[in-house]
mmCIF file of C-alpha atoms in Angstrom:
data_model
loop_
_atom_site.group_PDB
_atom_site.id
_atom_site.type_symbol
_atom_site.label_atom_id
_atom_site.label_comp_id
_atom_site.label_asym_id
_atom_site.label_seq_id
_atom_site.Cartn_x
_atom_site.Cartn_y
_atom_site.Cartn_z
ATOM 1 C CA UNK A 1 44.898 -19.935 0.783
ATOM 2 C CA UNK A 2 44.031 -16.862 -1.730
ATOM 3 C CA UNK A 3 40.661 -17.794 -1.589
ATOM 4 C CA UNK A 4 39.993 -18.252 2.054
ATOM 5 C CA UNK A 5 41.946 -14.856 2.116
ATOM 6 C CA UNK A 6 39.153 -13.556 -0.045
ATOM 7 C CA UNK A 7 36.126 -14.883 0.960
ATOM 8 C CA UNK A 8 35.632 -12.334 3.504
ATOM 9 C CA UNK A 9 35.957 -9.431 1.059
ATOM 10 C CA UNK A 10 33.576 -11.652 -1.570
ATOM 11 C CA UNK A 11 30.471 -11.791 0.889
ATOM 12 C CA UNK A 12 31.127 -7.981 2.198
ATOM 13 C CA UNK A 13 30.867 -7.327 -1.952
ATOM 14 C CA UNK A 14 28.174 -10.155 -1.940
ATOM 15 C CA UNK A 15 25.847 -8.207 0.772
ATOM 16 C CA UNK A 16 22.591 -6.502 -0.630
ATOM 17 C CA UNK A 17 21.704 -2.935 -0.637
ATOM 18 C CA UNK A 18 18.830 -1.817 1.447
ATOM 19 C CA UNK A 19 16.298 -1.632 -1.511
ATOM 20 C CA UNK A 20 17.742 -4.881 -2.722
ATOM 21 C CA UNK A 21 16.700 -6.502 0.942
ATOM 22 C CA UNK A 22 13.289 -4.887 0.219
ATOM 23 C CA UNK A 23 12.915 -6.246 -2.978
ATOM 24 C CA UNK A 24 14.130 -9.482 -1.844
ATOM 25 C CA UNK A 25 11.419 -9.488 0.744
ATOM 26 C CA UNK A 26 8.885 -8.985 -1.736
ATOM 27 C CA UNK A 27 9.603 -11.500 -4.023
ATOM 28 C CA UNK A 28 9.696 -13.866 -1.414
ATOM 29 C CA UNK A 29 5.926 -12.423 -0.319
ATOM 30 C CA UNK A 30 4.859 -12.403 -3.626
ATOM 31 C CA UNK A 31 5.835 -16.963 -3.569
ATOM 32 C CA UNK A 32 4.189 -17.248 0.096
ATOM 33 C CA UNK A 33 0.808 -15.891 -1.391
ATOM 34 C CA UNK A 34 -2.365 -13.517 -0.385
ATOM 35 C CA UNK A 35 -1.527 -13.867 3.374
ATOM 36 C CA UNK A 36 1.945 -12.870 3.197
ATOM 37 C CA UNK A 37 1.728 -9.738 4.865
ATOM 38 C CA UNK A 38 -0.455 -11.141 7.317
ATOM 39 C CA UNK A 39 1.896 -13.266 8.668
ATOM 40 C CA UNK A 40 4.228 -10.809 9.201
ATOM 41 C CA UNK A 41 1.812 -8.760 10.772
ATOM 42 C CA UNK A 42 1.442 -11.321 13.379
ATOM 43 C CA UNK A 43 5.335 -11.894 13.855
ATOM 44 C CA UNK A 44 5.670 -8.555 15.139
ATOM 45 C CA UNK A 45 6.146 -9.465 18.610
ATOM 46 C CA UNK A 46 9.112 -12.143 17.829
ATOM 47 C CA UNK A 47 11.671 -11.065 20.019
ATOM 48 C CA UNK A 48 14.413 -10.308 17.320
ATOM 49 C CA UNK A 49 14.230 -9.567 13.626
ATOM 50 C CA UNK A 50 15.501 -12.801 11.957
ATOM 51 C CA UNK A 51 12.353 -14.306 14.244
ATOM 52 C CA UNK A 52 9.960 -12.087 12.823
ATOM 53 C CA UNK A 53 11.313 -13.058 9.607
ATOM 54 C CA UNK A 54 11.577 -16.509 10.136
ATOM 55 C CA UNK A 55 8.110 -16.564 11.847
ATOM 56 C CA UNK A 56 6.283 -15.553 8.343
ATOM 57 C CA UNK A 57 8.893 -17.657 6.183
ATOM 58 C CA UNK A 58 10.952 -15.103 5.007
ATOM 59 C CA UNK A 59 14.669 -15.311 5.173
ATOM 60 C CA UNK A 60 17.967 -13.623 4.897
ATOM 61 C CA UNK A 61 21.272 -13.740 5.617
ATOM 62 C CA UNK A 62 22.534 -12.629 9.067
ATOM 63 C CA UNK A 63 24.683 -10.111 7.652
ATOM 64 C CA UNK A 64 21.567 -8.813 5.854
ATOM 65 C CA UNK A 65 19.373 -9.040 8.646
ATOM 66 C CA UNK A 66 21.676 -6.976 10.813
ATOM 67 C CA UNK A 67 22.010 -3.708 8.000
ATOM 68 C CA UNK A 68 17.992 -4.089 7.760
ATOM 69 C CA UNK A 69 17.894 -3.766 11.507
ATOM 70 C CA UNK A 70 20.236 -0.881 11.102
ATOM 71 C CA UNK A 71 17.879 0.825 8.595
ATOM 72 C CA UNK A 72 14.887 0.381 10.969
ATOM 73 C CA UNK A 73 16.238 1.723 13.608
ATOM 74 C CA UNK A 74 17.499 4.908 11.736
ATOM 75 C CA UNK A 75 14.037 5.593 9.825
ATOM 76 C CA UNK A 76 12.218 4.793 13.575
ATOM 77 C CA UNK A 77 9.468 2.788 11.351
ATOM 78 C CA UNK A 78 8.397 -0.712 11.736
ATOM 79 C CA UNK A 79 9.479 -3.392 8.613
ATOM 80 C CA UNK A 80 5.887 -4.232 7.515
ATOM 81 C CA UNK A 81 4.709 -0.660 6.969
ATOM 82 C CA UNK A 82 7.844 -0.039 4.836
ATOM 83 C CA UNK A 83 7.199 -2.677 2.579
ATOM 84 C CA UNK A 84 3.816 -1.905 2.527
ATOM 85 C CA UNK A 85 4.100 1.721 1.606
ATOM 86 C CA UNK A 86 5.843 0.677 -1.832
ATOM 87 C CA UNK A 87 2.801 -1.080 -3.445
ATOM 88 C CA UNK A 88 -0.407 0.595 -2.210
ATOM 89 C CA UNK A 89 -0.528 3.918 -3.943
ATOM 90 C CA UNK A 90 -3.799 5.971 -4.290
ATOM 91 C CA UNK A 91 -4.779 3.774 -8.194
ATOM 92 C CA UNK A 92 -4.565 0.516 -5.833
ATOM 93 C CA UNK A 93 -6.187 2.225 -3.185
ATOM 94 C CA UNK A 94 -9.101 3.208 -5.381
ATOM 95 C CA UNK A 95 -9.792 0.118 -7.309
ATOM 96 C CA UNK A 96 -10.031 -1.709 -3.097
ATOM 97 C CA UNK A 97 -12.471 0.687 -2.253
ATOM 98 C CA UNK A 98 -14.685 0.069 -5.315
ATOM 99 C CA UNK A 99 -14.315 -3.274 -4.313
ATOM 100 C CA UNK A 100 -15.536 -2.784 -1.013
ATOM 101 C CA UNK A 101 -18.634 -0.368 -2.338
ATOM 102 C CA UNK A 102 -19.519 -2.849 -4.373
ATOM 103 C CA UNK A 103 -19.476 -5.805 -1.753
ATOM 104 C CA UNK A 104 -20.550 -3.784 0.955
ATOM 105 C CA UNK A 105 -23.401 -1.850 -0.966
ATOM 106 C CA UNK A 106 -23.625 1.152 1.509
ATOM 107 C CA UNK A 107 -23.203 -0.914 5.278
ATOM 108 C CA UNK A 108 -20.568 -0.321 7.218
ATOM 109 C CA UNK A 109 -19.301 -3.793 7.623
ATOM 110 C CA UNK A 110 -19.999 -6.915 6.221
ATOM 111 C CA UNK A 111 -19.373 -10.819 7.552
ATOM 112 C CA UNK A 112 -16.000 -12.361 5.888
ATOM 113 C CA UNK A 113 -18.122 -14.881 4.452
ATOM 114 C CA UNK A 114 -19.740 -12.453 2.163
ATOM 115 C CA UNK A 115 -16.506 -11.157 1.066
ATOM 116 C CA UNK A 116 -15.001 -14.606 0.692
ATOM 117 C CA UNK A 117 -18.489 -15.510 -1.277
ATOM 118 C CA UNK A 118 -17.985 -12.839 -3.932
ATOM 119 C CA UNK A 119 -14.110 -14.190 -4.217
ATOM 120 C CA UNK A 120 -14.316 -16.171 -7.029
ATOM 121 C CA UNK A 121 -10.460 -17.521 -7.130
ATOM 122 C CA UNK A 122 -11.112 -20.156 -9.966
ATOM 123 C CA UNK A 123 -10.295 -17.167 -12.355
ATOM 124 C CA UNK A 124 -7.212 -15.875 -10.633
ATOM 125 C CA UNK A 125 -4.282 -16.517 -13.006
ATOM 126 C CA UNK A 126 -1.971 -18.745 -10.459
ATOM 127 C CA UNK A 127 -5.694 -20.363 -10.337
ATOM 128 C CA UNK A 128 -5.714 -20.356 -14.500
ATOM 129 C CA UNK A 129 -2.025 -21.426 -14.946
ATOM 130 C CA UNK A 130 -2.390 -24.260 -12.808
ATOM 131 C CA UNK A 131 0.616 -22.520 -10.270
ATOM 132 C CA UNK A 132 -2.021 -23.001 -7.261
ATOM 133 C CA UNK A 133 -5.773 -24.507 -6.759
ATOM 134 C CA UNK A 134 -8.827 -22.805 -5.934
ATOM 135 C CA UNK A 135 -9.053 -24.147 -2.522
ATOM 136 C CA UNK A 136 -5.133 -23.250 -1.800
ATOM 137 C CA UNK A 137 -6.205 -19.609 -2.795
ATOM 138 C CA UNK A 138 -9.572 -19.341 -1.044
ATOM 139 C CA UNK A 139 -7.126 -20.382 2.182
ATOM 140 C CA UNK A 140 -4.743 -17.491 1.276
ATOM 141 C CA UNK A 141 -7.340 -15.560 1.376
ATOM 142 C CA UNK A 142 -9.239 -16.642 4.325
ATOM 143 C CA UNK A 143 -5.919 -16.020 6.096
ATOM 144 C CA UNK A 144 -4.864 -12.797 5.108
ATOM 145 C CA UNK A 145 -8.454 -12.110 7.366
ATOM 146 C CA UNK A 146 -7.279 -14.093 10.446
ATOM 147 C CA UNK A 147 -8.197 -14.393 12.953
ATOM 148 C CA UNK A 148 -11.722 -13.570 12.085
ATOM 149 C CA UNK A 149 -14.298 -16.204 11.810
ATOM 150 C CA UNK A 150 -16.920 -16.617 8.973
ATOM 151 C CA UNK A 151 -19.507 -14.374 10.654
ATOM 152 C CA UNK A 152 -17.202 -11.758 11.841
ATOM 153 C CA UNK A 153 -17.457 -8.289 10.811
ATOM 154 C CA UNK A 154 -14.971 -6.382 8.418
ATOM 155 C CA UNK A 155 -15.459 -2.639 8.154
ATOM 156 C CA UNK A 156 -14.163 -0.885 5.578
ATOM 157 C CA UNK A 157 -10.769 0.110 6.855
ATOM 158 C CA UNK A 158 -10.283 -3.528 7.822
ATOM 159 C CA UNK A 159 -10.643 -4.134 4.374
ATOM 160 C CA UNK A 160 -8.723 -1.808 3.098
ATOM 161 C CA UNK A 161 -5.588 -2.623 5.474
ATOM 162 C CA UNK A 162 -5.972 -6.297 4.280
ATOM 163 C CA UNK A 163 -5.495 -5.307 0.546
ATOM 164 C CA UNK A 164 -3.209 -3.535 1.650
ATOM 165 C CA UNK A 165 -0.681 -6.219 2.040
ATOM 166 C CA UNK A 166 -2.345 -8.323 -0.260
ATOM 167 C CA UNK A 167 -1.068 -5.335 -2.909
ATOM 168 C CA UNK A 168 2.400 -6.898 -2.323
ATOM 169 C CA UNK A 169 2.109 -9.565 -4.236
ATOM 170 C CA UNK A 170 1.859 -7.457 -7.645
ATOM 171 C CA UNK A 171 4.779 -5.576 -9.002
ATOM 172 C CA UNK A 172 5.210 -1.618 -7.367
ATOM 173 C CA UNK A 173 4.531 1.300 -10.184
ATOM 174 C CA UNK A 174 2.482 -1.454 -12.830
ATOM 175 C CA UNK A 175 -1.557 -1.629 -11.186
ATOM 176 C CA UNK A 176 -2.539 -3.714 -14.514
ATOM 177 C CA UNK A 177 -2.415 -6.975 -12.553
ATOM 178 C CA UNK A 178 -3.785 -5.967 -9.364
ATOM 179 C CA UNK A 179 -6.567 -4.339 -11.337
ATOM 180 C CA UNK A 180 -7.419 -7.841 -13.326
ATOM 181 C CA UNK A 181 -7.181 -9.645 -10.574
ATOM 182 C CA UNK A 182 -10.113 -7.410 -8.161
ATOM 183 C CA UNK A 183 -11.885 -7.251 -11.622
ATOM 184 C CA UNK A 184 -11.841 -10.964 -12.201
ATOM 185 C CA UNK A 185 -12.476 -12.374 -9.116
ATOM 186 C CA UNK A 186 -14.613 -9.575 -7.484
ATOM 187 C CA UNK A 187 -16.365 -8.884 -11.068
ATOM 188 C CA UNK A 188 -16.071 -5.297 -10.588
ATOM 189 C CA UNK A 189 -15.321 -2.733 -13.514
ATOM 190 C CA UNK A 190 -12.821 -0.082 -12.888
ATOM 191 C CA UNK A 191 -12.522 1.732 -15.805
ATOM 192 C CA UNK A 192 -15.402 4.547 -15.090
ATOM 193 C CA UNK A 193 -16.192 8.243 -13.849
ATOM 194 C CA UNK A 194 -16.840 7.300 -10.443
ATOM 195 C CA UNK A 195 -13.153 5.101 -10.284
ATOM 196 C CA UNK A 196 -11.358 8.797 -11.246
ATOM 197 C CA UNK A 197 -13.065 10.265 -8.089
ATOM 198 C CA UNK A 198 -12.142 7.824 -6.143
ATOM 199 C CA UNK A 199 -8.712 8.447 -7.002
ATOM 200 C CA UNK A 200 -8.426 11.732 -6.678
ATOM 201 C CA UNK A 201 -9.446 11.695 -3.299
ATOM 202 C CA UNK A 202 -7.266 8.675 -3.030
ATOM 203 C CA UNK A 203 -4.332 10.533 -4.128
ATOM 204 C CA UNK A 204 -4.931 13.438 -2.110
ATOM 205 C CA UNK A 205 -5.362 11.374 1.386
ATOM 206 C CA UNK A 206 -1.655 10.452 0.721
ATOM 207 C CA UNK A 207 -0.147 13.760 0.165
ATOM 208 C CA UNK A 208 -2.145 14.935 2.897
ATOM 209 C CA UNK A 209 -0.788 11.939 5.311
ATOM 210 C CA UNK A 210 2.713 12.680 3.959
ATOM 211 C CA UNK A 211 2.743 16.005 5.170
ATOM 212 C CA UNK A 212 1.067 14.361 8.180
ATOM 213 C CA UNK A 213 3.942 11.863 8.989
ATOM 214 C CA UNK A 214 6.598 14.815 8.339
ATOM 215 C CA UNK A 215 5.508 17.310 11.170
ATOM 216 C CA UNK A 216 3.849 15.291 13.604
ATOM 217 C CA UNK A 217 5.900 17.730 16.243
ATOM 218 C CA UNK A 218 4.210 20.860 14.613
ATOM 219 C CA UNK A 219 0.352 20.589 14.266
ATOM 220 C CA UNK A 220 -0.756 23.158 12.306
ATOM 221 C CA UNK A 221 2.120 23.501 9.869
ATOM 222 C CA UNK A 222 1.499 21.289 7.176
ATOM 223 C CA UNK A 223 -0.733 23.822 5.182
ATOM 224 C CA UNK A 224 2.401 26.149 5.528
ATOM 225 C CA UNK A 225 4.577 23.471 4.090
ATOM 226 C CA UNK A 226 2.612 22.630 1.376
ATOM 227 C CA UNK A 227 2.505 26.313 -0.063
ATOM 228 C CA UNK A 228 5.874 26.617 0.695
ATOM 229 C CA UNK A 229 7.267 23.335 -1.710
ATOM 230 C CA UNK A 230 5.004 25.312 -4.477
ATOM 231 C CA UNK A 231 6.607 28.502 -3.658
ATOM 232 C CA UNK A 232 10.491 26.812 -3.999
ATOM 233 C CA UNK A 233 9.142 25.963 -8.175
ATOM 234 C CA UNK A 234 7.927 29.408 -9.095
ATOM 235 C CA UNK A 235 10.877 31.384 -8.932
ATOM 236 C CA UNK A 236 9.105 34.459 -10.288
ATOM 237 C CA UNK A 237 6.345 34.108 -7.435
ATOM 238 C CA UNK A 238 3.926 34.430 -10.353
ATOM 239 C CA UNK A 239 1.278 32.045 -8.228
ATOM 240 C CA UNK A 240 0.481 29.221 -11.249
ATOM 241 C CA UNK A 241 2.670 26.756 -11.960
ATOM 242 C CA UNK A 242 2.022 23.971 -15.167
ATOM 243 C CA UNK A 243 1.716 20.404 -14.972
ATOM 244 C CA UNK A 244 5.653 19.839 -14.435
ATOM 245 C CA UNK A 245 5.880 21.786 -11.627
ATOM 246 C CA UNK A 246 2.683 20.874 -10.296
ATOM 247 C CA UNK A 247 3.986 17.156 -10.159
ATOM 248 C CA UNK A 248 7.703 18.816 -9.011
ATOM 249 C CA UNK A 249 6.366 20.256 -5.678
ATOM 250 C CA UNK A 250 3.995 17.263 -4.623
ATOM 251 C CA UNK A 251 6.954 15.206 -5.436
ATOM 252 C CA UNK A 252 9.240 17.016 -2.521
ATOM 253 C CA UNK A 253 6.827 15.364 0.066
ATOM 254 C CA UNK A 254 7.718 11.600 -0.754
ATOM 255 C CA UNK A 255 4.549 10.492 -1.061
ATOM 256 C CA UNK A 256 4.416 7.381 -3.485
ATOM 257 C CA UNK A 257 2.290 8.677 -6.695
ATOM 258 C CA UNK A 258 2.501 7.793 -10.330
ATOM 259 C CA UNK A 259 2.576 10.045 -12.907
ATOM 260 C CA UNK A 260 -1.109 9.389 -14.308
ATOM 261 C CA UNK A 261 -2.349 9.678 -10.498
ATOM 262 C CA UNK A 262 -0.488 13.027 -10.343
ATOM 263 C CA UNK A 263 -1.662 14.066 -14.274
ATOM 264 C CA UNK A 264 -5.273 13.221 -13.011
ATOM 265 C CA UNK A 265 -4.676 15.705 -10.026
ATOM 266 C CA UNK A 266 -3.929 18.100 -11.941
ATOM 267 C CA UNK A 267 -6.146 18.066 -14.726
ATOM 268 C CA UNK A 268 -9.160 18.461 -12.298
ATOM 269 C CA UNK A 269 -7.531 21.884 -10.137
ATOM 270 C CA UNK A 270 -6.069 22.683 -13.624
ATOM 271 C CA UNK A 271 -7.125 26.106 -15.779
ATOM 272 C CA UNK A 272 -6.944 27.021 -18.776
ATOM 273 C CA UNK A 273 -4.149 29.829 -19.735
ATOM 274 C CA UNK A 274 -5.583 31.398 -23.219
ATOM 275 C CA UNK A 275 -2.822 33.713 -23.363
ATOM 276 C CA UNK A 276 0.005 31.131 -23.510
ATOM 277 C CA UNK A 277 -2.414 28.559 -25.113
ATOM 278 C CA UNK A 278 -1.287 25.811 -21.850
ATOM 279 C CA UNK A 279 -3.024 24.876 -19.044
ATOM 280 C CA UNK A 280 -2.161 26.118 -15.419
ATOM 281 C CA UNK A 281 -3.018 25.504 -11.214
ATOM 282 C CA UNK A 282 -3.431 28.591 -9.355
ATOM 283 C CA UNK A 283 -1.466 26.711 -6.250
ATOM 284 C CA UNK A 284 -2.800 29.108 -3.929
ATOM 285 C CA UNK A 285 -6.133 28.166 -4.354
ATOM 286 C CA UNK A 286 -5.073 24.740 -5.099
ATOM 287 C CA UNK A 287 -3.756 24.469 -1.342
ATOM 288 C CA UNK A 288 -6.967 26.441 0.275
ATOM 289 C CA UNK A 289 -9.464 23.324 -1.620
ATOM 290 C CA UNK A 290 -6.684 21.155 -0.832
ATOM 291 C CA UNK A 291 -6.992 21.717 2.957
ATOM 292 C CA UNK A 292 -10.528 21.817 2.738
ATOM 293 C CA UNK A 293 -10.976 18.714 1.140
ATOM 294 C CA UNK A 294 -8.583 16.550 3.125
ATOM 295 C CA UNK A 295 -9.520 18.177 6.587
ATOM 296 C CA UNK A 296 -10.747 14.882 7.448
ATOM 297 C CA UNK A 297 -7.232 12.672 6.849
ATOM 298 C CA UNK A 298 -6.058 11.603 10.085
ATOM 299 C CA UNK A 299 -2.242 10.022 9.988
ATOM 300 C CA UNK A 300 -3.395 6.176 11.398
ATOM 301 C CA UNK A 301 -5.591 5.745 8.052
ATOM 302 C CA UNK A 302 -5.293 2.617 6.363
ATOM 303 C CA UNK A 303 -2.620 1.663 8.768
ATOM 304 C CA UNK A 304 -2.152 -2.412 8.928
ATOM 305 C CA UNK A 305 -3.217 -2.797 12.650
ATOM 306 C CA UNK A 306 -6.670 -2.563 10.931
ATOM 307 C CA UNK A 307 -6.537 -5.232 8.663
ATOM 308 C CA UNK A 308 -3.955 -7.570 10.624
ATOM 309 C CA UNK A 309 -5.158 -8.308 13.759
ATOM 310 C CA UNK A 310 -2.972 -10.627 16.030
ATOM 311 C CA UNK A 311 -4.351 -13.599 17.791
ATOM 312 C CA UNK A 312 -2.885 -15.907 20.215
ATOM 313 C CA UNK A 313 -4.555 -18.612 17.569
ATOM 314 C CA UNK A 314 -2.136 -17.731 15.480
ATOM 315 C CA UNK A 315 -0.857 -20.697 12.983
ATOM 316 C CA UNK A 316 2.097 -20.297 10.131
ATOM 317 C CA UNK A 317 1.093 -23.513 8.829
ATOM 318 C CA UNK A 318 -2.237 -22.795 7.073
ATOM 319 C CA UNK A 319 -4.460 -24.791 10.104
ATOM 320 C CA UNK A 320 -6.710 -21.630 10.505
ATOM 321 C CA UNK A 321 -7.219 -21.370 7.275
ATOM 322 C CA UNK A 322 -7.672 -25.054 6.092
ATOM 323 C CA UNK A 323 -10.253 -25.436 8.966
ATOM 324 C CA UNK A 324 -12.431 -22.251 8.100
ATOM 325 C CA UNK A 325 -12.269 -23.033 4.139
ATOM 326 C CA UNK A 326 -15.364 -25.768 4.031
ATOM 327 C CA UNK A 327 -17.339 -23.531 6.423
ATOM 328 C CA UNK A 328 -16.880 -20.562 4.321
ATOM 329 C CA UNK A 329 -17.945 -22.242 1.573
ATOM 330 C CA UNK A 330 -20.597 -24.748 3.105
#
């Protein structure tokens, strides 16, 4: 009798937090494989959220289900982006598109089998460690394309949104995996002076789309509220501010950067201060080049529509992928 009395209050204390759900979720993303994501992308339209779930093999308890619908609802964004957003920062973001420079080699789209041609999964660890086989990962990855056939077109954004829910399979904050696997299987170096570009203008595009996403009502502003988050970590209204407070104010815009993306940032707006013997950013100027640089941002970039495209042909169980596998590689 005590414990039927408490078994109500033991799941209440049972019931995950919000980022525990999301964390959760991404473990079980990171089991289902490279097409995770795109299977949830094509759930989208279930009718309710345990469907969606259930639809890409992800599951939850009702009770959890319901507070994740609750959290949806009050941040007005859609589950897949949210889950997205926590793995593909501006060093992930960087190492895809030298992926995609290297495959593509200047045109502006290439055929998915050329991209699954230069996949070489036999190296990929779960590939290595004998987890999964090289034709179970050349599926994953022919499905995280669907519904696209071997000699349809990817552009670059495509690509780009693709990875971008391929990235959830590899741990947020730590890119050493994702890295080794693009270098491994794509056979692409990262480690060079045109990578650090790259990211820098990487990292930029998602401060500049953060600032995007928080005054969509007020065109215009977002310059104004850029100077302004420097202007709230100079007290003195001096007009530098050092690396600290540099990373301080881009912080205030939640845009998800590590610290060597931010220290990177820095170092290439940064000055040096031979009176105090530091370095410094005139933020000022920092926000006029800023502007200038990112003019071109727009807020849809990157978003998953472009990689995940949904198709009445749509099949959970691995048939489009199975079927396209031999061509692919014929």
């Amino acid at each position: 009798q005590v414990l039927s009395l408490l078994s109500p209050i033991m799941a209440v204390m049972a019931l995950r937090s919000v980022p525990e759900i999301f964390t959760e979720l991404q473990h079980q993303m990171q089991a289902r494989g490279l097409h995770a994501a795109s299977l949830l992308a094509q759930a989208q339209g279930a009718p309710s959220l345990e469907m969606q779930l259930s639809d890409a093999g992800l599951f939850l308890s009702a009770p959890e289900v319901q507070r994740l619908q609750n959290y949806l609802v009050e941040v007005d964004a859609p589950l897949l982006t949210l889950i997205l957003d926590r793995n593909f920062g501006p060093t992930r973001q960087a190492m895809v598109q030298q992926v995609w420079d290297a495959i593509a080699g200047g045109q502006p789209t290439v055929t998915l089998r050329t991209i699954i041609n230069q996949f070489n999964s036999a190296v990929h660890d779960k590939v290595r460690f004998g987890a999964k086989t090289a034709d179970q990962l050349d599926r994953e990855m022919i499905m995280a394309f669907h519904p696209r056939g071997p000699e349809d077109t990817v552009s670059a954004e495509e690509f780009m949104g693709v990875f971008r829910g391929i990235s959830v399979g590899y741990t947020p904050d730590v890119d050493g995996d994702f890295e080794m696997m693009l270098t491994n299987c794509f056979s692409v170096a990262m480690a060079n002076a045109a990578f650090e570009d790259m990211l820098v203008v990487k990292t930029e595009e998602a401060i500049r789309l953060k600032l995007l996403e928080k005054n969509t009502r007020s065109y215009g502003s977002e310059k104004g509220v850029l100077l302004k988050s420097f202007k709230s970590v100079d007290p003195f209204a001096c007009g530098f501010v050092d690396e600290a407070g540099f990373a301080k104010a881009l912080s205030l815009h939640g845009a998800f950067l590590t610290a060597s993306e931010l220290r990177l940032l820095y170092q290439r707006y940064a000055s040096e201060d031979e009176a105090a013997g530091t370095t410094c950013v005139n933020y000022i100027e920092f926000v006029d080049q800023f502007w200038e640089r990112t003019s071109g941002v727009e807020y849809f970039a990157t978003s998953y529509e472009a990689g995940f495209k949904k198709s009445a042909m749509m099949d959970t169980k691995g048939a489009y992928g199975t079927n396209l596998v031999a061509s692919l590689r014929g």
